[in-house]
Amino acid sequence: MTLAMLSMTMTFAENEETKNVTNVEAYDMSVNMRKLSVALGLTTDQMEAVENIHNTFNAEMQLAAHTNENDRQEMVNRAVERDIKWMHYVLDEKQYRKYLMLLNTTLNNRGLKVEK
């Protein structure tokens, strides 16, 4: 099932339009928390924490979308770095690996780069 989900996600990622990275919509990281919860197999306690972390991440990405181009990449990098740090604290290793795959796919689909 995981392999099928990965294949479907990768196929979707290849077909999505990513040319206009300056489009504010590309920075909208809103997700269906119920679907994310099921995909990651979250406990009730994890669901609340993940939702809070994700809301913060989404707000930081929205701020990045509305800032000048010179600061945007740095803001995206910091938002992603904080998000994965906090998610790693809340999720177990299996959930965390799946979350990273989903996050990377989402960022790639939208043409957003994260510089390390």
Short mmCIF file of C-alpha atoms in Angstrom, two decimals:
data_model
loop_
_atom_site.label_atom_id
_atom_site.label_comp_id
_atom_site.label_asym_id
_atom_site.label_seq_id
_atom_site.Cartn_x
_atom_site.Cartn_y
_atom_site.Cartn_z
CA MET A 1 0.00 0.00 0.00
CA THR A 2 2.82 2.40 0.86
CA LEU A 3 4.49 1.69 -2.47
CA ALA A 4 1.23 2.34 -4.30
CA MET A 5 0.78 5.62 -2.44
CA LEU A 6 4.35 6.64 -3.24
CA SER A 7 3.87 5.78 -6.93
CA MET A 8 0.62 7.74 -7.12
CA THR A 9 2.19 10.69 -5.33
CA MET A 10 5.22 10.71 -7.59
CA THR A 11 3.07 10.46 -10.72
CA PHE A 12 0.95 13.34 -9.48
CA ALA A 13 4.09 15.36 -8.72
CA GLU A 14 5.37 14.91 -12.26
CA ASN A 15 2.12 16.16 -13.77
CA GLU A 16 1.53 19.24 -11.62
CA GLU A 17 2.28 22.68 -13.04
CA THR A 18 5.13 24.35 -11.12
CA LYS A 19 6.25 27.22 -13.33
CA ASN A 20 4.94 30.13 -11.28
CA VAL A 21 6.71 29.80 -7.91
CA THR A 22 6.01 33.44 -7.08
CA ASN A 23 2.29 32.65 -7.03
CA VAL A 24 1.00 33.06 -3.48
CA GLU A 25 -1.10 29.90 -3.83
CA ALA A 26 2.08 27.81 -4.10
CA TYR A 27 2.87 28.72 -0.49
CA ASP A 28 -0.50 27.62 0.87
CA MET A 29 0.33 24.47 2.81
CA SER A 30 -3.23 23.78 3.97
CA VAL A 31 -3.99 20.07 4.20
CA ASN A 32 -6.90 17.89 5.18
CA MET A 33 -5.81 17.00 8.71
CA ARG A 34 -8.08 13.95 8.83
CA LYS A 35 -6.43 12.48 5.73
CA LEU A 36 -2.95 13.34 7.02
CA SER A 37 -3.83 11.71 10.34
CA VAL A 38 -4.94 8.52 8.62
CA ALA A 39 -1.94 8.48 6.28
CA LEU A 40 0.48 8.82 9.20
CA GLY A 41 -1.50 6.65 11.64
CA LEU A 42 -1.57 9.35 14.31
CA THR A 43 -2.79 8.86 17.85
CA THR A 44 -5.28 11.34 19.31
CA ASP A 45 -2.50 13.20 21.15
CA GLN A 46 -0.36 13.32 18.03
CA MET A 47 -3.26 14.68 15.94
CA GLU A 48 -3.56 17.79 18.09
CA ALA A 49 0.19 18.40 18.15
CA VAL A 50 0.57 17.82 14.40
CA GLU A 51 -2.32 20.17 13.66
CA ASN A 52 -0.77 22.91 15.81
CA ILE A 53 2.66 22.46 14.22
CA HIS A 54 1.17 22.44 10.75
CA ASN A 55 -0.88 25.57 11.38
CA THR A 56 2.29 27.38 12.44
CA PHE A 57 4.12 26.08 9.35
CA ASN A 58 1.30 27.20 7.07
CA ALA A 59 1.27 30.68 8.65
CA GLU A 60 5.05 30.98 8.21
CA MET A 61 4.79 29.92 4.57
CA GLN A 62 2.04 32.49 3.98
CA LEU A 63 4.29 35.17 5.46
CA ALA A 64 7.07 34.06 3.12
CA ALA A 65 4.71 34.32 0.15
CA HIS A 66 4.00 37.95 0.95
CA THR A 67 7.56 39.08 1.63
CA ASN A 68 10.03 40.47 -0.87
CA GLU A 69 11.87 38.05 -3.14
CA ASN A 70 15.22 38.63 -1.43
CA ASP A 71 13.98 37.31 1.91
CA ARG A 72 11.51 34.71 0.68
CA GLN A 73 13.90 31.75 0.29
CA GLU A 74 15.37 32.26 3.75
CA MET A 75 11.88 32.38 5.28
CA VAL A 76 10.86 29.17 3.46
CA ASN A 77 14.04 27.44 4.64
CA ARG A 78 13.42 28.45 8.26
CA ALA A 79 9.75 27.44 8.13
CA VAL A 80 10.57 23.99 6.75
CA GLU A 81 13.44 23.51 9.20
CA ARG A 82 11.22 24.33 12.19
CA ASP A 83 8.39 22.18 10.86
CA ILE A 84 10.48 19.07 10.44
CA LYS A 85 12.22 19.61 13.78
CA TRP A 86 8.91 19.81 15.64
CA MET A 87 7.35 16.95 13.65
CA HIS A 88 10.34 14.75 14.43
CA TYR A 89 9.72 15.39 18.11
CA VAL A 90 6.03 14.35 17.85
CA LEU A 91 6.15 11.50 15.32
CA ASP A 92 7.79 8.10 15.60
CA GLU A 93 10.45 7.22 12.99
CA LYS A 94 8.07 5.48 10.57
CA GLN A 95 5.57 8.33 10.71
CA TYR A 96 8.35 10.89 10.39
CA ARG A 97 9.80 9.25 7.25
CA LYS A 98 6.35 9.19 5.65
CA TYR A 99 5.76 12.83 6.65
CA LEU A 100 9.08 13.87 5.08
CA MET A 101 8.12 12.09 1.86
CA LEU A 102 4.76 13.88 1.77
CA LEU A 103 6.29 17.26 2.61
CA ASN A 104 9.03 16.92 0.00
CA THR A 105 6.53 15.88 -2.64
CA THR A 106 4.27 18.82 -1.79
CA LEU A 107 7.14 21.31 -1.94
CA ASN A 108 8.35 19.84 -5.25
CA ASN A 109 4.83 19.89 -6.70
CA ARG A 110 4.66 23.59 -6.02
CA GLY A 111 8.12 24.36 -7.34
CA LEU A 112 9.41 25.42 -3.93
CA LYS A 113 13.02 24.68 -3.14
CA VAL A 114 14.51 24.23 0.30
CA GLU A 115 18.17 25.08 0.61
CA LYS A 116 20.16 23.39 3.31
#
